[in-house]
Short mmCIF file of C-alpha atoms and ligand atoms in Angstrom, two decimals:
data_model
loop_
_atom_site.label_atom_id
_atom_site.label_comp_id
_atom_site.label_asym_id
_atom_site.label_seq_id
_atom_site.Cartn_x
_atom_site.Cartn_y
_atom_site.Cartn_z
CA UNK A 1262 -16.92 -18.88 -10.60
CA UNK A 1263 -15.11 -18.54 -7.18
CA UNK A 1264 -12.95 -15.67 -6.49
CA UNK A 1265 -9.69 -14.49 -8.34
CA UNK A 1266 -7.11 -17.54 -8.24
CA UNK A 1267 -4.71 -15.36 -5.99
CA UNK A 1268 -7.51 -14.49 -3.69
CA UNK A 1269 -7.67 -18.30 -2.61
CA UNK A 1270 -4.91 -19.76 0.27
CA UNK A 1271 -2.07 -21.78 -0.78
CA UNK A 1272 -4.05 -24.14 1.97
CA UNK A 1273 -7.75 -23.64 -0.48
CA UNK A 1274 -5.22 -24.62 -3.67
CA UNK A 1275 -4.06 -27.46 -2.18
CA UNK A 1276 -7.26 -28.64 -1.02
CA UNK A 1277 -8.59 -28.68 -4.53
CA UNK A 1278 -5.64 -30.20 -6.20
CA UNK A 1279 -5.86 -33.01 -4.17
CA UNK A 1280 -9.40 -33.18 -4.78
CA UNK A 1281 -8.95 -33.13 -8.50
CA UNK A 1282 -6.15 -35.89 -7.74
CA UNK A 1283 -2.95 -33.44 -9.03
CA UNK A 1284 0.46 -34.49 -7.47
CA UNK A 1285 1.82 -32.09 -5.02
CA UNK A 1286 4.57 -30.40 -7.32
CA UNK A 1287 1.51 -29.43 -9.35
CA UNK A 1288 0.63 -26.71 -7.17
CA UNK A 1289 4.41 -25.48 -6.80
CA UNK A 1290 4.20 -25.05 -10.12
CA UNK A 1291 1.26 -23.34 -10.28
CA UNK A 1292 2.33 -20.72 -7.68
CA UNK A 1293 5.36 -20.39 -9.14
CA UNK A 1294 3.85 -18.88 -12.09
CA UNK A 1295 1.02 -16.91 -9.74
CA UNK A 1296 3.67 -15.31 -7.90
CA UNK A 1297 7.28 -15.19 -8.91
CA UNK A 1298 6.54 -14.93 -12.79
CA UNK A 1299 3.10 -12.72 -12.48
CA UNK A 1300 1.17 -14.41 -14.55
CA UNK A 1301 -1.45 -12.65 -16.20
CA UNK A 1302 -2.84 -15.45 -18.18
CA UNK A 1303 -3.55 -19.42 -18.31
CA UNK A 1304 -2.01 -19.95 -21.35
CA UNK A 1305 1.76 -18.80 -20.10
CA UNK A 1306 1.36 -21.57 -17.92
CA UNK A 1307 3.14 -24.01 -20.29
CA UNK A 1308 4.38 -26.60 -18.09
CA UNK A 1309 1.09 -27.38 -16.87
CA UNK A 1310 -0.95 -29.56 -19.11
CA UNK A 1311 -3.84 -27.97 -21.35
CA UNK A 1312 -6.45 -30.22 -19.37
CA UNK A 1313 -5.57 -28.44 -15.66
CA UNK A 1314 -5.16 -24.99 -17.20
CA UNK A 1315 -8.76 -25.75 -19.05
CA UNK A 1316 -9.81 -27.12 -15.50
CA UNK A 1317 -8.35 -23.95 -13.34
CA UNK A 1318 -10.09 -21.51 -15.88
CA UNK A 1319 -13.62 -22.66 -15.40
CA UNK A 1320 -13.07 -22.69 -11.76
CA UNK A 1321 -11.03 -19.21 -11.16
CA UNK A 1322 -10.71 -16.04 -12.97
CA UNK A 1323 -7.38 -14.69 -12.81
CA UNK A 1324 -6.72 -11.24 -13.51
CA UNK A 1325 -4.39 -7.76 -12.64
CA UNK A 1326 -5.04 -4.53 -12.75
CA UNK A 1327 -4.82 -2.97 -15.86
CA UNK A 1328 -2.85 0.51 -16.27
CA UNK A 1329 -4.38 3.40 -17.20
CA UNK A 1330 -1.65 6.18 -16.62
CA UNK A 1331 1.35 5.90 -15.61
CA UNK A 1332 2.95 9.32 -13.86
CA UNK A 1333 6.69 9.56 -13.59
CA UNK A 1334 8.41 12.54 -11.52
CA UNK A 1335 11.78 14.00 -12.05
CA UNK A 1336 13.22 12.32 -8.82
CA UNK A 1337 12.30 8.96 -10.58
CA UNK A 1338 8.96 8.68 -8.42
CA UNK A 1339 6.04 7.11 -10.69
CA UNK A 1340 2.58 6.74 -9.95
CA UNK A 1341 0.26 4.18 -11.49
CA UNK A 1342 -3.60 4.64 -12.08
CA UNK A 1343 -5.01 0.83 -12.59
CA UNK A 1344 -8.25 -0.56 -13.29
CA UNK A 1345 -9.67 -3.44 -11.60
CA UNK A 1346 -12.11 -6.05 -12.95
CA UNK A 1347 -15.19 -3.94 -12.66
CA UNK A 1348 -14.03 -0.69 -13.58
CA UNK A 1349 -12.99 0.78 -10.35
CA UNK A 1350 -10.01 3.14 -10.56
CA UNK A 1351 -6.71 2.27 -7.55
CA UNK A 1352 -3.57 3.99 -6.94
CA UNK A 1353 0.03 2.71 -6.31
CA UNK A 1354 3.19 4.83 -6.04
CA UNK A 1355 6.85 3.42 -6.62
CA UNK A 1356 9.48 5.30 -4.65
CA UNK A 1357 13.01 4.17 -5.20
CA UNK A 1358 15.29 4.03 -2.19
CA UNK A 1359 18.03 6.43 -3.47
CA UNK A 1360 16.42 8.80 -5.90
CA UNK A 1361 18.18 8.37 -9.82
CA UNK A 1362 19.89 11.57 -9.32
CA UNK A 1363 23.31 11.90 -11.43
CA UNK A 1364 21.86 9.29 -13.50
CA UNK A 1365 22.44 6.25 -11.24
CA UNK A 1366 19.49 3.87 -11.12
CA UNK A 1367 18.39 3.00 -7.38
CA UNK A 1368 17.66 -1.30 -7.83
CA UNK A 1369 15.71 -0.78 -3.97
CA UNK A 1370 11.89 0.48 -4.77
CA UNK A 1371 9.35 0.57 -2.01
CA UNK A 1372 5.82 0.61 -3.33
CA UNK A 1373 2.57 2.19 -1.62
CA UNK A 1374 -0.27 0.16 -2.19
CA UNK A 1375 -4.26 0.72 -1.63
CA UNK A 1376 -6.36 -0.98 -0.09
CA UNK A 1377 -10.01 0.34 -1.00
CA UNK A 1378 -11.75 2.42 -3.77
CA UNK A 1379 -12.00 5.60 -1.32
CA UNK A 1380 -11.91 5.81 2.05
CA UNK A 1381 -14.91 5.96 4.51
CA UNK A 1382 -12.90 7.37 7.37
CA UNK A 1383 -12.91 11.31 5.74
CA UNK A 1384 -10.04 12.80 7.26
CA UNK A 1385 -10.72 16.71 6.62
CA UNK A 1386 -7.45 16.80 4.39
CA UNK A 1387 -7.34 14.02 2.42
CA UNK A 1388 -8.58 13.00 -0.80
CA UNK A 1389 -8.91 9.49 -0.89
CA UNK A 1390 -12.42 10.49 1.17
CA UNK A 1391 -13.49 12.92 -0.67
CA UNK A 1392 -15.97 10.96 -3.21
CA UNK A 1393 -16.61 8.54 -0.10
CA UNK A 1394 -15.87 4.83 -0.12
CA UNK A 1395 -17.13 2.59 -3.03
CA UNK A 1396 -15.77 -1.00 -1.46
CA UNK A 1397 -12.78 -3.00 -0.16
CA UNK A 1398 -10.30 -4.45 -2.64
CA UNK A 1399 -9.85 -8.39 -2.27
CA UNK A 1400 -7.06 -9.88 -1.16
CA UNK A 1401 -5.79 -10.41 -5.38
CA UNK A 1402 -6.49 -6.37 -5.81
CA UNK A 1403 -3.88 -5.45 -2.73
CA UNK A 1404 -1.11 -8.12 -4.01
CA UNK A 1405 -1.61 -7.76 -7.76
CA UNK A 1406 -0.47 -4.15 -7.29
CA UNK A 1407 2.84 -5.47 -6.41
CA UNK A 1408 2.56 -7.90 -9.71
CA UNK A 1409 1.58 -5.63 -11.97
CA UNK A 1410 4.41 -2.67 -10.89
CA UNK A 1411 6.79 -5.89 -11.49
CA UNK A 1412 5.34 -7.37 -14.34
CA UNK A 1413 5.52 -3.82 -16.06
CA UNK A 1414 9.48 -3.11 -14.99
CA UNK A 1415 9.75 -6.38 -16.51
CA UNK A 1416 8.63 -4.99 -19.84
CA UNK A 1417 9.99 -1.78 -19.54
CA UNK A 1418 13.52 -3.63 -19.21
CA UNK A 1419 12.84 -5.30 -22.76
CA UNK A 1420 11.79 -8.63 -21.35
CA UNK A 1421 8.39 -8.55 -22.44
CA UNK A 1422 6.89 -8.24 -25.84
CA UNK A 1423 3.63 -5.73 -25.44
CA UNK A 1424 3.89 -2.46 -24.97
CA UNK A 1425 3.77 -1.57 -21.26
CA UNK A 1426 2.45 1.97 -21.27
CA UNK A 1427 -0.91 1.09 -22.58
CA UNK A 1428 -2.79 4.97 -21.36
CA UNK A 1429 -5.90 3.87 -23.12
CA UNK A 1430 -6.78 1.67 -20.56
CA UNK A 1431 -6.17 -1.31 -22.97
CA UNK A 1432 -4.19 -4.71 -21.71
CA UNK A 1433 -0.98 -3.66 -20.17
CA UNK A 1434 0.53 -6.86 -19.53
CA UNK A 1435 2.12 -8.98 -22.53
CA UNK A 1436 0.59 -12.10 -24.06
CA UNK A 1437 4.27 -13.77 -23.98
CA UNK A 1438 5.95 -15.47 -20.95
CA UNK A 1439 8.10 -13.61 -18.98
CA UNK A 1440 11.81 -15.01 -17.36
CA UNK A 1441 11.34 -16.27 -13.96
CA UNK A 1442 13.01 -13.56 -12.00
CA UNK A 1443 15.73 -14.50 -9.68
CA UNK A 1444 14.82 -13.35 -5.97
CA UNK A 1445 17.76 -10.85 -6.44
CA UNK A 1446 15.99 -9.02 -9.13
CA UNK A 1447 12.86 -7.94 -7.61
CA UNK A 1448 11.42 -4.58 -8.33
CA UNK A 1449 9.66 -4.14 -5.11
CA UNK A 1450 11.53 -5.04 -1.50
CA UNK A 1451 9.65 -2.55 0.55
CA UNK A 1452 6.18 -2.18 0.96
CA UNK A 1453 4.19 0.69 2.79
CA UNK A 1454 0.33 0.39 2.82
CA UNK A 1455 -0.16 3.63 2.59
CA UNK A 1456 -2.71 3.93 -0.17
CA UNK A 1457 -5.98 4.90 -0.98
CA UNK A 1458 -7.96 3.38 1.78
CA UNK A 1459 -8.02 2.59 5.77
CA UNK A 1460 -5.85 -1.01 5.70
CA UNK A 1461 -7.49 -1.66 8.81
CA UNK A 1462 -11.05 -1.60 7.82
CA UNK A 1463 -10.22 -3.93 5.29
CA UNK A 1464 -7.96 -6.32 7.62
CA UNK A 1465 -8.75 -9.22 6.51
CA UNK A 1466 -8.23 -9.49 2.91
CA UNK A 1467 -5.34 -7.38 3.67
CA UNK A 1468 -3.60 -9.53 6.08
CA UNK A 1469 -4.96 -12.32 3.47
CA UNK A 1470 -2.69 -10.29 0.66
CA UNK A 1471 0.31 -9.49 3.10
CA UNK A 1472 1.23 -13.46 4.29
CA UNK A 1473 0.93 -14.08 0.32
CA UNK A 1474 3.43 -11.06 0.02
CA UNK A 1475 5.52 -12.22 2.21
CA UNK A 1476 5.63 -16.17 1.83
CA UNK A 1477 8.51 -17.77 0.47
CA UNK A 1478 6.23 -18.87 -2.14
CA UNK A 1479 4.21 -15.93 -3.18
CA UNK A 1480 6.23 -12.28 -2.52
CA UNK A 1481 9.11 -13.31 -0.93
CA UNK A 1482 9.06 -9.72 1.03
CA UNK A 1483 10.48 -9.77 4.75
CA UNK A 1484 7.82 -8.99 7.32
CA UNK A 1485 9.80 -6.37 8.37
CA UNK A 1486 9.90 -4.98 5.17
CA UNK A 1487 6.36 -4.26 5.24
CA UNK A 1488 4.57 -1.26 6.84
CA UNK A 1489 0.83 -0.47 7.56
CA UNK A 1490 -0.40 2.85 8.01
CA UNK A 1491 -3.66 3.48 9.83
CA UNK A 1492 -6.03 6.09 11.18
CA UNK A 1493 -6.14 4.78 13.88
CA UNK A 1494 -8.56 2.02 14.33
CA UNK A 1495 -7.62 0.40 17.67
CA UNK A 1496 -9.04 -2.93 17.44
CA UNK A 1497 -7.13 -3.71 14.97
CA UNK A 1498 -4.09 -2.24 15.89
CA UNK A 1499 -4.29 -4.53 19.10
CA UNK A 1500 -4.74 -7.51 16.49
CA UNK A 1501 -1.84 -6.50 14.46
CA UNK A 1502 0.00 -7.00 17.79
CA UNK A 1503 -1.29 -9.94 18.46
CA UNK A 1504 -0.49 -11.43 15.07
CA UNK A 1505 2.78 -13.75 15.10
CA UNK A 1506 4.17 -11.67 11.91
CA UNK A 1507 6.00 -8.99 12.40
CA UNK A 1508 4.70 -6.46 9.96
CA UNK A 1509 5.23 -2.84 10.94
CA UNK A 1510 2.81 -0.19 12.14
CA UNK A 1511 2.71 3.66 11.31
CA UNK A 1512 0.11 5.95 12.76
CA UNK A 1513 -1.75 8.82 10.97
CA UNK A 1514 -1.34 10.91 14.40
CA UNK A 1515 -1.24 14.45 12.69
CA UNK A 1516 -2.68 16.00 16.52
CA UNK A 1517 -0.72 15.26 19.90
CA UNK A 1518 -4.09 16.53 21.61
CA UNK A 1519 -7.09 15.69 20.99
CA UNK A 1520 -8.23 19.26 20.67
CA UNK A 1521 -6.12 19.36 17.51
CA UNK A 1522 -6.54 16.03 15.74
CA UNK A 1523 -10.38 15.85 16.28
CA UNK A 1524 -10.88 18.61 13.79
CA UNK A 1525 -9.18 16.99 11.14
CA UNK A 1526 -9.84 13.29 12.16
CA UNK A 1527 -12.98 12.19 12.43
CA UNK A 1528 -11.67 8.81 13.98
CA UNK A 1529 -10.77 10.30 17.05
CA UNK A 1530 -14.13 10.97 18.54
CA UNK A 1531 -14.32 7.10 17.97
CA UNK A 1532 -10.97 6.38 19.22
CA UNK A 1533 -9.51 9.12 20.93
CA UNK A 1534 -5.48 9.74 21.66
CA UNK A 1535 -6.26 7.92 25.33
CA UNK A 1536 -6.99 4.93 23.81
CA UNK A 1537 -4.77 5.18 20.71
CA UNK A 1538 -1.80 5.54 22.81
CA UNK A 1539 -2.75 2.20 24.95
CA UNK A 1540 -3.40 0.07 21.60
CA UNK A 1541 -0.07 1.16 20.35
CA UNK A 1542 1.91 0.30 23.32
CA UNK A 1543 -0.01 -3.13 23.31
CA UNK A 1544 1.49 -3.59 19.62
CA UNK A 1545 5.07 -2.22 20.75
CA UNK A 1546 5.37 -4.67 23.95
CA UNK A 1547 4.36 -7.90 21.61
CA UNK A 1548 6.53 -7.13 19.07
CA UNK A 1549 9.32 -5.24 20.58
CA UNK A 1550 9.26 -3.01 17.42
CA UNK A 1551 9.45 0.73 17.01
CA UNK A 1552 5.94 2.93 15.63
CA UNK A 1553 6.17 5.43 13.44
CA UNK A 1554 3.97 8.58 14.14
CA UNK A 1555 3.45 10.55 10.88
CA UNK A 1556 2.60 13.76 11.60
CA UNK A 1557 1.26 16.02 8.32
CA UNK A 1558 2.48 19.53 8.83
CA UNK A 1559 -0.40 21.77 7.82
CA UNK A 1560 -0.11 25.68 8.46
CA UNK A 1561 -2.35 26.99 10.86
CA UNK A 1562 -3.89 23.94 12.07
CA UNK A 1563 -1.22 21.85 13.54
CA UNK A 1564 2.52 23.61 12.97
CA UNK A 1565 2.27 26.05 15.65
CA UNK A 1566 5.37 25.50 18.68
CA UNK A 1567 2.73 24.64 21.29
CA UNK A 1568 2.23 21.32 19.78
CA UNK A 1569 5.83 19.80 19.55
CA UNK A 1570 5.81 19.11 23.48
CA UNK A 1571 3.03 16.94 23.71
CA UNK A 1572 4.29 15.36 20.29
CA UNK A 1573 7.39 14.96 21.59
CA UNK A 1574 5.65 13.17 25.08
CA UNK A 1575 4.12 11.39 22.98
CA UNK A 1576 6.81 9.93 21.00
CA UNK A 1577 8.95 9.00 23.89
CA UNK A 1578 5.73 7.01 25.77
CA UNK A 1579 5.80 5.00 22.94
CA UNK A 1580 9.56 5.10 22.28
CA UNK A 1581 8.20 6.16 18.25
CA UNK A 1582 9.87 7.98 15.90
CA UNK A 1583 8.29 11.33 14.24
CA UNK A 1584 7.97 11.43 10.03
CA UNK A 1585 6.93 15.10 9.76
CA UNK A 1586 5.61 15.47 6.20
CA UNK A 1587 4.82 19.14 4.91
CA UNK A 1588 1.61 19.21 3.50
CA UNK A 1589 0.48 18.25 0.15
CA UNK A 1590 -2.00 20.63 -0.99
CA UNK A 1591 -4.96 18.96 -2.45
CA UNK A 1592 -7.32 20.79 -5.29
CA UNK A 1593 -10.73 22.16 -3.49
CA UNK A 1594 -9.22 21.73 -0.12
CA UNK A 1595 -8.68 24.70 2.08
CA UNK A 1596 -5.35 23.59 3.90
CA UNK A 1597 -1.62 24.79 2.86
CA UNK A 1598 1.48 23.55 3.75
CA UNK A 1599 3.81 25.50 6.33
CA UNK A 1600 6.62 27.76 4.99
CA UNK A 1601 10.14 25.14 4.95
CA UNK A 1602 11.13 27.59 7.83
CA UNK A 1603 8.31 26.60 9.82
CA UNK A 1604 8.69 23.08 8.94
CA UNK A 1605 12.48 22.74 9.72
CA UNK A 1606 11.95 24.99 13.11
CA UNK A 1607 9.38 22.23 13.96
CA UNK A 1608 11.10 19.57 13.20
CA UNK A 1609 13.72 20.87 15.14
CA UNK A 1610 12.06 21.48 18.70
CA UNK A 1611 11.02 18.20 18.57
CA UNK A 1612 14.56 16.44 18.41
CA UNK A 1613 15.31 18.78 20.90
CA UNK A 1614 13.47 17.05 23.13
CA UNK A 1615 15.34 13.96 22.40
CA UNK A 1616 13.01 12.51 20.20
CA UNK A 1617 13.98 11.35 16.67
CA UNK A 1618 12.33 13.15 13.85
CA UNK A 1619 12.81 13.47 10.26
CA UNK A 1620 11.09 16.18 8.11
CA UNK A 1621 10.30 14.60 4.77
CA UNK A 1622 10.94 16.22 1.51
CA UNK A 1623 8.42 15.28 -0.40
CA UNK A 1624 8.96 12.86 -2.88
CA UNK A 1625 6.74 12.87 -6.16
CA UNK A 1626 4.93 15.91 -4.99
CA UNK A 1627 4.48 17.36 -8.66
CA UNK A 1628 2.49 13.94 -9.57
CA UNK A 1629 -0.22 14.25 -7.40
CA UNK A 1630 1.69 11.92 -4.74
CA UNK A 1631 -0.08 11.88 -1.76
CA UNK A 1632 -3.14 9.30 -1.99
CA UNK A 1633 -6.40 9.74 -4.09
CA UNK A 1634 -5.61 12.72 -5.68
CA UNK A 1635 -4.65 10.99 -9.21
CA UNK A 1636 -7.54 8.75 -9.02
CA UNK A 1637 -10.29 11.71 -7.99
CA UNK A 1638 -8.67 13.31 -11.17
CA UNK A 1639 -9.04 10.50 -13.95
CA UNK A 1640 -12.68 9.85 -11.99
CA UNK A 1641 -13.87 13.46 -12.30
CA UNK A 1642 -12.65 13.90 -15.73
CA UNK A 1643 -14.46 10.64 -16.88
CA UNK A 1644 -17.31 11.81 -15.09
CA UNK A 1645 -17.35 15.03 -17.17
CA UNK A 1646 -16.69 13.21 -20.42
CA UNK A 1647 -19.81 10.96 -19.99
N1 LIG B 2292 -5.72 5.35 5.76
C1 LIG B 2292 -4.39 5.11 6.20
C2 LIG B 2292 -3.41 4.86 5.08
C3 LIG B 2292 -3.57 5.68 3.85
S1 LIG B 2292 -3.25 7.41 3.99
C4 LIG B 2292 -3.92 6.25 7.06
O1 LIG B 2292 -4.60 7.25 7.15
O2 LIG B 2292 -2.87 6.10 7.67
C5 LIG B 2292 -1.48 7.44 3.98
C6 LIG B 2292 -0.89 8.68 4.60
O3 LIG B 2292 -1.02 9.81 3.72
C7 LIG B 2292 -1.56 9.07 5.90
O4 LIG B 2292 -0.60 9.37 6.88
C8 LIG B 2292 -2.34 10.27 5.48
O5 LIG B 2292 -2.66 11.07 6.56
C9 LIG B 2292 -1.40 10.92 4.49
N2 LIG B 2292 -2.02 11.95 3.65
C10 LIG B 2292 -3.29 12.03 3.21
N3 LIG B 2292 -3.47 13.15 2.47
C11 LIG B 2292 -2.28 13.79 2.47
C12 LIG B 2292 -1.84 15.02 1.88
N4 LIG B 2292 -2.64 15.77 1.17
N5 LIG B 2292 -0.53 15.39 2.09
C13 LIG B 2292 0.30 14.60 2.79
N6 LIG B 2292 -0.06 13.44 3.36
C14 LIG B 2292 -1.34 13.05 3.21
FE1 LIG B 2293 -8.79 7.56 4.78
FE2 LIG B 2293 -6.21 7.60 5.56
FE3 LIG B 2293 -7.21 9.51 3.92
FE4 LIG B 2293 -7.96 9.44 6.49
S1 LIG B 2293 -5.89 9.82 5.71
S2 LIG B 2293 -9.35 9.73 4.72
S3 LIG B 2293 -8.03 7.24 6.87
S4 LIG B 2293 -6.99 7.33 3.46
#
């Protein structure tokens, strides 16, 4: 068997269709159902004829993850738990644009995806690295997030005929074909990678995943529309710059110095600020796009006043905006957020020095939002049941 079906290239497909002798619109229709209708199965396929969908399903698997829990917060922020083919447990969070408060529904959702089972990179506060890092997820495993969130609104909405919220770990996806959704009614228009995992030690099969994402074709999501968070891993930020789409970058700065941001961040001894600073203004002068710093506020390591100046230098070298996040605490860590007085003062001295900032109130915070911490949950609890 090769890889998952939406693991291969539209160029791989095409290449074996016309080796199997299939007229082009064949593979249209194909990805039409891959992509814009989330198929979960061969037989919803049913304007291709039995003999190709026989002939695809020797050759490819095609699966998506499977929920296990879903976690919805009062501000309408949800969190879903899947399982991948061989049992490993993923992460994704939906986050509408405007929050259902007063009971109006938000139709913009950006969702954070993941893009490994743990993280090897074991950033002192974070608990995607706290059980290590089992493997990279394949190209299929990054998108499929995005089908699965949609292919589960679809159901939720009434259009499907299996019941969505499956907690046992059972199929969560229905058995019946779903409507093709019109471009206009897609779940997902924003996506941050901001996951479990370091995207860029996994660049490949997540740049792989992304031009899927975002071809007319597959996704349909604008470039722009797409944001990858890293650690820091300079190589790759350089390629990102290099790379003719125009996704967007965030950086995990959470120190200005490197005094401060090597005792939480391992990656900086690698790459320290130096040479962080000159990979993001390679990306910023090839793509003429604005960085994002985010910048965790966590009391008594990185909130104190003496750190918003070279923040603030540092923001305005790169011409970057500031997301300062308050801290989410994380069970068996030792780190707290700041007080909101702390955080707002902070927030604060930086725009004062004429950079723009904006202190995030955390959304989802009561559902375990910030990455790994569902997933290190469910794990540890199996663990215990076993
Ligand atoms: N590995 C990448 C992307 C995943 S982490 C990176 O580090 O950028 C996504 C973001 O969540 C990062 O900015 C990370 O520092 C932040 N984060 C991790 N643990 C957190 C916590 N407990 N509270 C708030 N943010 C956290
Ligand atoms: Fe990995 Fe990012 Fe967490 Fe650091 S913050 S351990 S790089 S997921």
């Amino acid at each position: 068997m090769l890889p998952d079906i939406r693991s291969q290239t539209r160029e791989s497909l095409a290449d074996k269709f016309a080796a199997w002798g299939q007229p082009a619109y064949r593979l249209e229709q194909l990805l039409g159902w891959l992509y814009p209708r989330r198929a979960a199965s061969w037989d919803e396929m049913k304007n291709l004829p039995k003999a190709l969908r026989d002939r695809l399903a020797e050759a490819y698997p095609i699966t998506l993850p499977q929920l296990v829990v879903k976690q919805g917060a009062r501000d309408a922020t949800q969190k879903f738990l899947w399982r991948l083919a061989d049992g490993a447990l993923i992460e994704s969070v939906l986050i509408p644009a405007n929050p259902a408060l007063y009971g109006e529904a938000s139709d913009r959702h950006t969702l954070c995806i993941s893009t490994q089972v743990g993280c090897a990179y074991g950033c002192r506060f974070c608990a995607s690295g706290l059980d290590g890092w089992k493997r990279n997820l394949l190209p299929h495993e990054i998108s499929g997030q995005v089908l699965a969130v949609e292919r589960w609104n679809d159901l939720a909405a009434g259009h499907g005929t299996e019941d969505a919220g499956s907690a046992s770990g059972g199929p969560a996806v229905p058995r019946s074909p779903l409507p093709a959704p019109r471009s206009a009614e897609r779940l997902v228009n924003n996506i941050v990678v901001m996951g479990m995992g370091e995207p860029m030690a996994n660049y490949d099969n997540l740049m792989s995943a992304l031009r899927t994402l975002n071809a007319s074709w597959g996704g349909g999501i604008g470039a722009r529309k797409i944001t990858i968070s890293t650690s820091g891993v300079v190589p790759r930020i350089r390629d990102l710059g290099d790379d003719p789409l125009q996704f967007r970058l965030a950086i995990s700065l959470h120190g200005a110095t490197d005094e401060v941001r090597e005792k939480i961040m391992p990656i900086n001894r690698k790459y320290p600020l130096k040479e962080l600073t000159a990979a993001c203004e390679h990306y910023v002068e090839r793509k003429g796009k604005m960085i994002t710093l985010e910048y965790i506020l966590i009391a008594g390591v990185n909130d104190a006043k003496d750190q918003t100046g070279p923040l603030a230098a540092l923001a305005r070298r790169l011409h970057a905006k500031v997301n300062l996040i308050p801290y989410n605490t994380v069970e068996g860590l030792p780190w707290a957020r700041p007080t909101e007085d702390v955080c707002e003062a902070f927030a604060a001295s930086v725009q004062k020095e004429g950079v723009t900032a904006t202190l995030r109130r955390e959304k989802g915070h009561d559902i375990d939002a910030a990455c790994g911490q569902l997933r290190l949950k469910t794990e540890r609890s199996e663990g215990q049941a076993i």
